[in-house]
Amino acid sequence: FRDHPGSVTASAEGFGWPVNRKQGLQALDDFIQHRLALFGTYQDAMWTGEPWLYHAHIASALNLKLLSAQEVVNAAEEAYKKGAAPLAAVEGFIRQILGWREYVRGIYWMNMPDYLERNALAARQPLPDFFWTGDTEMTCLRESIQQTLRTGYAHHIQRLMVTGLYTLLAGIHPKAVHEWYLSVYVDAVEWVELPNVLGMSQYADGGVMASKPYAASGKYIDRMSNYCKHCRFNPAASTGKDACPITTLYWDFLMRHEALLAKNPRMVMQIRNVNRLSAADRKAIQAQAQQHRKQLQ
């Protein structure tokens, strides 16, 4: 498996995933003891060279049934009762297990097999080659993809608001995005991965799972990480040689889908910002976005 994502070598970024019941319980205890207390504060943070941060790293154990959702919830609740973790951290973590994970399972079983074919935004672009190498000038994508290929892991904000955001804005075919996620992540089983990608990340289901597309500019990534401080692109610029491709594609995405998104109450503010753009700015952004997409082919 030399060319596959992840590693079977025991090291800090090698294979450290639980493969039996005892190891699953050890992984849960390690999170409860050492990271849960700060999970709420830093669950959405991203930092160069820090793939693990304060996350639980137990999704694969849950999906392989080495752990039950109930015992994970009970362990987090007990930590709160003992004063070992604040309410915000415990509530945020339990909501992911008891709330979001079960919701995702329901979406999958209610909507498959047709769900796999949904493409509400008619995205047709092929997946860029750099998703298999991490060879890109965009620091956020390079960090998230190379980390994924080394470890088989990225946390939920890297998946949703870096790799997923880019593919949404660039118009990558959602099935190609789904197949990449299913291929590279150690915790990816289809019932949990597919709705998160097609529905939450790519809005390919047209709003079955989420009430709006999670579209943002490079400025969001700048707020949530230090990636932009190590990048040659300017997250505030949408045109010019230093413009962040994500920011350019963000405005282009809103313009391409303006008629559809204008009907969504949660997108009203973003569409109003589009309407403030001059005709010249619109044209320049669209031209730069089109040039970026051509370079991906």
GROMACS .gro file of C-alpha atoms in nm:
model
  297
    1PHE     CA    1   0.000   0.000   0.000
    2ARG     CA    2   0.298   0.229  -0.051
    3ASP     CA    3   0.107   0.469  -0.277
    4HIS     CA    4  -0.213   0.476  -0.073
    5PRO     CA    5  -0.313   0.760   0.165
    6GLY     CA    6  -0.200   0.724   0.524
    7SER     CA    7   0.080   0.516   0.668
    8VAL     CA    8   0.124   0.178   0.836
    9THR     CA    9   0.439   0.299   1.013
   10ALA     CA   10   0.414   0.364   1.387
   11SER     CA   11   0.505   0.732   1.430
   12ALA     CA   12   0.356   1.066   1.532
   13GLU     CA   13   0.187   1.091   1.192
   14GLY     CA   14   0.184   0.720   1.117
   15PHE     CA   15  -0.073   0.452   1.191
   16GLY     CA   16  -0.218   0.519   1.532
   17TRP     CA   17  -0.580   0.416   1.482
   18PRO     CA   18  -0.760   0.172   1.711
   19VAL     CA   19  -0.813  -0.172   1.557
   20ASN     CA   20  -0.969  -0.357   1.851
   21ARG     CA   21  -1.204  -0.289   2.141
   22LYS     CA   22  -0.929  -0.223   2.396
   23GLN     CA   23  -0.760   0.033   2.171
   24GLY     CA   24  -1.095   0.199   2.099
   25LEU     CA   25  -1.157   0.251   2.470
   26GLN     CA   26  -0.801   0.382   2.514
   27ALA     CA   27  -0.856   0.633   2.232
   28LEU     CA   28  -1.179   0.754   2.391
   29ASP     CA   29  -1.017   0.789   2.733
   30ASP     CA   30  -0.722   0.978   2.584
   31PHE     CA   31  -0.960   1.233   2.432
   32ILE     CA   32  -1.168   1.272   2.749
   33GLN     CA   33  -0.857   1.314   2.966
   34HIS     CA   34  -0.645   1.538   2.746
   35ARG     CA   35  -0.848   1.723   2.480
   36LEU     CA   36  -1.220   1.742   2.559
   37ALA     CA   37  -1.183   2.045   2.787
   38LEU     CA   38  -1.048   2.255   2.499
   39PHE     CA   39  -1.253   2.094   2.223
   40GLY     CA   40  -1.525   2.360   2.230
   41THR     CA   41  -1.279   2.646   2.207
   42TYR     CA   42  -1.067   2.509   1.924
   43GLN     CA   43  -1.290   2.265   1.733
   44ASP     CA   44  -1.304   2.494   1.426
   45ALA     CA   45  -0.941   2.608   1.437
   46MET     CA   46  -0.678   2.519   1.176
   47TRP     CA   47  -0.300   2.558   1.211
   48THR     CA   48  -0.006   2.476   0.988
   49GLY     CA   49   0.175   2.159   1.090
   50GLU     CA   50  -0.094   2.064   1.344
   51PRO     CA   51  -0.317   1.790   1.203
   52TRP     CA   52  -0.461   1.663   1.533
   53LEU     CA   53  -0.530   1.963   1.760
   54TYR     CA   54  -0.810   1.898   2.016
   55HIS     CA   55  -1.026   1.657   1.820
   56ALA     CA   56  -1.134   1.311   1.938
   57HIS     CA   57  -0.995   1.093   1.657
   58ILE     CA   58  -1.249   0.822   1.738
   59ALA     CA   59  -1.469   0.834   1.427
   60SER     CA   60  -1.306   0.527   1.277
   61ALA     CA   61  -1.356   0.336   1.603
   62LEU     CA   62  -1.723   0.435   1.608
   63ASN     CA   63  -1.774   0.342   1.245
   64LEU     CA   64  -1.603   0.005   1.297
   65LYS     CA   65  -1.821  -0.053   1.608
   66LEU     CA   66  -1.524  -0.071   1.841
   67LEU     CA   67  -1.708   0.196   2.040
   68SER     CA   68  -2.079   0.264   2.078
   69ALA     CA   69  -2.222   0.613   2.044
   70GLN     CA   70  -2.393   0.573   2.382
   71GLU     CA   71  -2.073   0.502   2.574
   72VAL     CA   72  -1.897   0.792   2.403
   73VAL     CA   73  -2.178   1.029   2.506
   74ASN     CA   74  -2.177   0.887   2.859
   75ALA     CA   75  -1.801   0.940   2.893
   76ALA     CA   76  -1.826   1.304   2.787
   77GLU     CA   77  -2.122   1.366   3.018
   78GLU     CA   78  -1.937   1.211   3.310
   79ALA     CA   79  -1.640   1.440   3.247
   80TYR     CA   80  -1.872   1.740   3.277
   81LYS     CA   81  -2.028   1.609   3.598
   82LYS     CA   82  -1.680   1.569   3.748
   83GLY     CA   83  -1.585   1.924   3.650
   84ALA     CA   84  -1.318   1.800   3.408
   85ALA     CA   85  -1.463   1.979   3.104
   86PRO     CA   86  -1.686   2.287   3.057
   87LEU     CA   87  -2.045   2.264   2.938
   88ALA     CA   88  -1.976   2.427   2.601
   89ALA     CA   89  -1.710   2.169   2.513
   90VAL     CA   90  -1.918   1.872   2.627
   91GLU     CA   91  -2.239   1.995   2.464
   92GLY     CA   92  -2.060   2.064   2.136
   93PHE     CA   93  -1.903   1.720   2.133
   94ILE     CA   94  -2.218   1.529   2.233
   95ARG     CA   95  -2.418   1.717   1.970
   96GLN     CA   96  -2.184   1.584   1.702
   97ILE     CA   97  -2.234   1.225   1.820
   98LEU     CA   98  -2.597   1.217   1.936
   99GLY     CA   99  -2.726   1.483   1.698
  100TRP     CA  100  -2.532   1.520   1.377
  101ARG     CA  101  -2.409   1.162   1.334
  102GLU     CA  102  -2.759   1.019   1.377
  103TYR     CA  103  -2.907   1.284   1.147
  104VAL     CA  104  -2.657   1.194   0.876
  105ARG     CA  105  -2.747   0.826   0.909
  106GLY     CA  106  -3.114   0.912   0.862
  107ILE     CA  107  -3.044   1.118   0.551
  108TYR     CA  108  -2.854   0.829   0.394
  109TRP     CA  109  -3.108   0.556   0.460
  110MET     CA  110  -3.407   0.773   0.364
  111ASN     CA  111  -3.264   0.893   0.033
  112MET     CA  112  -3.039   0.623  -0.112
  113PRO     CA  113  -2.972   0.497  -0.374
  114ASP     CA  114  -3.093   0.799  -0.577
  115TYR     CA  115  -2.911   1.040  -0.345
  116LEU     CA  116  -2.577   0.943  -0.498
  117GLU     CA  117  -2.681   1.084  -0.837
  118ARG     CA  118  -2.795   1.427  -0.717
  119ASN     CA  119  -2.623   1.730  -0.864
  120ALA     CA  120  -2.850   2.027  -0.793
  121LEU     CA  121  -2.590   2.288  -0.897
  122ALA     CA  122  -2.502   2.104  -1.221
  123ALA     CA  123  -2.132   2.092  -1.129
  124ARG     CA  124  -1.930   1.926  -1.405
  125GLN     CA  125  -1.562   2.013  -1.349
  126PRO     CA  126  -1.328   1.712  -1.297
  127LEU     CA  127  -1.140   1.678  -0.969
  128PRO     CA  128  -0.803   1.859  -0.995
  129ASP     CA  129  -0.494   1.638  -1.001
  130PHE     CA  130  -0.347   1.821  -0.701
  131PHE     CA  131  -0.605   1.651  -0.479
  132TRP     CA  132  -0.387   1.340  -0.513
  133THR     CA  133  -0.057   1.520  -0.450
  134GLY     CA  134  -0.121   1.838  -0.251
  135ASP     CA  135   0.096   2.019  -0.506
  136THR     CA  136  -0.068   2.363  -0.506
  137GLU     CA  137   0.033   2.717  -0.414
  138MET     CA  138  -0.277   2.760  -0.196
  139THR     CA  139  -0.151   2.694   0.156
  140CYS     CA  140  -0.490   2.596   0.299
  141LEU     CA  141  -0.539   2.328   0.035
  142ARG     CA  142  -0.177   2.214   0.042
  143GLU     CA  143  -0.183   2.174   0.421
  144SER     CA  144  -0.519   1.997   0.429
  145ILE     CA  145  -0.455   1.765   0.135
  146GLN     CA  146  -0.096   1.672   0.219
  147GLN     CA  147  -0.198   1.606   0.579
  148THR     CA  148  -0.480   1.386   0.451
  149LEU     CA  149  -0.250   1.190   0.222
  150ARG     CA  150   0.003   1.140   0.505
  151THR     CA  151  -0.237   1.046   0.781
  152GLY     CA  152  -0.575   0.956   0.631
  153TYR     CA  153  -0.722   1.228   0.853
  154ALA     CA  154  -0.847   1.586   0.848
  155HIS     CA  155  -1.090   1.739   1.093
  156HIS     CA  156  -1.440   1.854   1.000
  157ILE     CA  157  -1.358   2.218   0.923
  158GLN     CA  158  -1.070   2.122   0.694
  159ARG     CA  159  -1.307   1.888   0.511
  160LEU     CA  160  -1.604   2.126   0.496
  161MET     CA  161  -1.442   2.468   0.469
  162VAL     CA  162  -1.116   2.401   0.284
  163THR     CA  163  -1.127   2.101   0.050
  164GLY     CA  164  -1.506   2.093   0.037
  165LEU     CA  165  -1.537   2.469   0.000
  166TYR     CA  166  -1.293   2.476  -0.288
  167THR     CA  167  -1.467   2.196  -0.479
  168LEU     CA  168  -1.807   2.359  -0.423
  169LEU     CA  169  -1.690   2.697  -0.552
  170ALA     CA  170  -1.492   2.553  -0.843
  171GLY     CA  171  -1.789   2.348  -0.961
  172ILE     CA  172  -1.626   2.006  -0.924
  173HIS     CA  173  -1.863   1.717  -0.999
  174PRO     CA  174  -2.004   1.608  -0.661
  175LYS     CA  175  -1.966   1.237  -0.733
  176ALA     CA  176  -1.594   1.290  -0.801
  177VAL     CA  177  -1.565   1.478  -0.471
  178HIS     CA  178  -1.750   1.198  -0.291
  179GLU     CA  179  -1.522   0.933  -0.441
  180TRP     CA  180  -1.212   1.124  -0.327
  181TYR     CA  181  -1.337   1.158   0.032
  182LEU     CA  182  -1.437   0.793   0.038
  183SER     CA  183  -1.089   0.697  -0.085
  184VAL     CA  184  -0.864   0.900   0.142
  185TYR     CA  185  -1.012   0.914   0.494
  186VAL     CA  186  -0.963   0.638   0.748
  187ASP     CA  187  -1.310   0.701   0.894
  188ALA     CA  188  -1.494   0.714   0.560
  189VAL     CA  189  -1.781   0.469   0.531
  190GLU     CA  190  -2.042   0.562   0.276
  191TRP     CA  191  -2.341   0.614   0.504
  192VAL     CA  192  -2.164   0.887   0.699
  193GLU     CA  193  -1.932   1.024   0.429
  194LEU     CA  194  -2.177   1.059   0.138
  195PRO     CA  195  -2.441   1.287   0.299
  196ASN     CA  196  -2.169   1.502   0.455
  197VAL     CA  197  -2.005   1.551   0.116
  198LEU     CA  198  -2.298   1.560  -0.128
  199GLY     CA  199  -2.538   1.735   0.106
  200MET     CA  200  -2.349   1.947   0.356
  201SER     CA  201  -2.032   2.025   0.163
  202GLN     CA  202  -2.139   2.037  -0.203
  203TYR     CA  203  -2.512   2.124  -0.169
  204ALA     CA  204  -2.569   1.873  -0.447
  205ASP     CA  205  -2.896   1.758  -0.289
  206GLY     CA  206  -3.047   2.105  -0.330
  207GLY     CA  207  -3.118   2.156   0.039
  208VAL     CA  208  -3.230   1.816   0.167
  209MET     CA  209  -2.958   1.808   0.431
  210ALA     CA  210  -2.857   2.172   0.479
  211SER     CA  211  -3.063   2.486   0.433
  212LYS     CA  212  -2.792   2.669   0.238
  213PRO     CA  213  -2.463   2.608   0.059
  214TYR     CA  214  -2.163   2.664   0.285
  215ALA     CA  215  -1.999   2.919   0.056
  216ALA     CA  216  -1.733   3.154   0.193
  217SER     CA  217  -1.438   3.355   0.071
  218GLY     CA  218  -1.073   3.320   0.165
  219LYS     CA  219  -1.135   3.564   0.449
  220TYR     CA  220  -1.319   3.293   0.641
  221ILE     CA  221  -1.013   3.068   0.622
  222ASP     CA  222  -0.798   3.361   0.733
  223ARG     CA  223  -1.016   3.409   1.042
  224MET     CA  224  -1.011   3.042   1.138
  225SER     CA  225  -0.645   2.959   1.074
  226ASN     CA  226  -0.291   3.082   1.018
  227TYR     CA  227  -0.285   2.938   0.666
  228CYS     CA  228  -0.317   3.272   0.488
  229LYS     CA  229  -0.016   3.412   0.675
  230HIS     CA  230   0.193   3.145   0.502
  231CYS     CA  231   0.037   3.191   0.158
  232ARG     CA  232   0.131   3.409  -0.136
  233PHE     CA  233  -0.236   3.486  -0.210
  234ASN     CA  234  -0.434   3.769  -0.050
  235PRO     CA  235  -0.764   3.638   0.093
  236ALA     CA  236  -0.923   3.983   0.063
  237ALA     CA  237  -0.851   4.017  -0.310
  238SER     CA  238  -1.074   3.868  -0.579
  239THR     CA  239  -0.884   3.986  -0.888
  240GLY     CA  240  -0.520   4.036  -0.979
  241LYS     CA  241  -0.213   3.816  -0.962
  242ASP     CA  242  -0.222   3.793  -0.580
  243ALA     CA  243  -0.596   3.728  -0.553
  244CYS     CA  244  -0.694   3.425  -0.348
  245PRO     CA  245  -0.849   3.170  -0.586
  246ILE     CA  246  -1.105   3.080  -0.321
  247THR     CA  247  -1.217   3.442  -0.295
  248THR     CA  248  -1.236   3.475  -0.674
  249LEU     CA  249  -1.433   3.152  -0.702
  250TYR     CA  250  -1.660   3.257  -0.414
  251TRP     CA  251  -1.785   3.565  -0.594
  252ASP     CA  252  -1.807   3.376  -0.921
  253PHE     CA  253  -2.010   3.100  -0.750
  254LEU     CA  254  -2.260   3.353  -0.615
  255MET     CA  255  -2.294   3.513  -0.958
  256ARG     CA  256  -2.333   3.181  -1.142
  257HIS     CA  257  -2.608   3.069  -0.905
  258GLU     CA  258  -2.754   3.412  -0.825
  259ALA     CA  259  -3.107   3.335  -0.948
  260LEU     CA  260  -3.130   3.020  -0.736
  261LEU     CA  261  -2.960   3.156  -0.425
  262ALA     CA  262  -3.163   3.479  -0.423
  263LYS     CA  263  -3.468   3.267  -0.332
  264ASN     CA  264  -3.296   3.137  -0.018
  265PRO     CA  265  -3.354   3.361   0.288
  266ARG     CA  266  -3.021   3.253   0.439
  267MET     CA  267  -2.832   3.375   0.131
  268VAL     CA  268  -2.995   3.719   0.106
  269MET     CA  269  -2.703   3.910   0.259
  270GLN     CA  270  -2.446   3.743   0.036
  271ILE     CA  271  -2.653   3.810  -0.276
  272ARG     CA  272  -2.692   4.173  -0.171
  273ASN     CA  273  -2.314   4.198  -0.160
  274VAL     CA  274  -2.299   4.056  -0.512
  275ASN     CA  275  -2.545   4.321  -0.627
  276ARG     CA  276  -2.311   4.590  -0.498
  277LEU     CA  277  -2.039   4.484  -0.743
  278SER     CA  278  -1.994   4.702  -1.047
  279ALA     CA  279  -2.035   4.556  -1.394
  280ALA     CA  280  -1.659   4.589  -1.444
  281ASP     CA  281  -1.583   4.403  -1.120
  282ARG     CA  282  -1.824   4.125  -1.212
  283LYS     CA  283  -1.663   4.082  -1.551
  284ALA     CA  284  -1.311   4.079  -1.407
  285ILE     CA  285  -1.399   3.824  -1.137
  286GLN     CA  286  -1.576   3.595  -1.383
  287ALA     CA  287  -1.284   3.611  -1.626
  288GLN     CA  288  -1.030   3.528  -1.352
  289ALA     CA  289  -1.246   3.242  -1.222
  290GLN     CA  290  -1.280   3.099  -1.571
  291GLN     CA  291  -0.905   3.118  -1.621
  292HIS     CA  292  -0.849   2.935  -1.292
  293ARG     CA  293  -1.085   2.656  -1.393
  294LYS     CA  294  -0.913   2.621  -1.730
  295GLN     CA  295  -0.580   2.570  -1.553
  296LEU     CA  296  -0.730   2.274  -1.368
  297GLN     CA  297  -0.808   2.084  -1.686
   0.00000   0.00000   0.00000
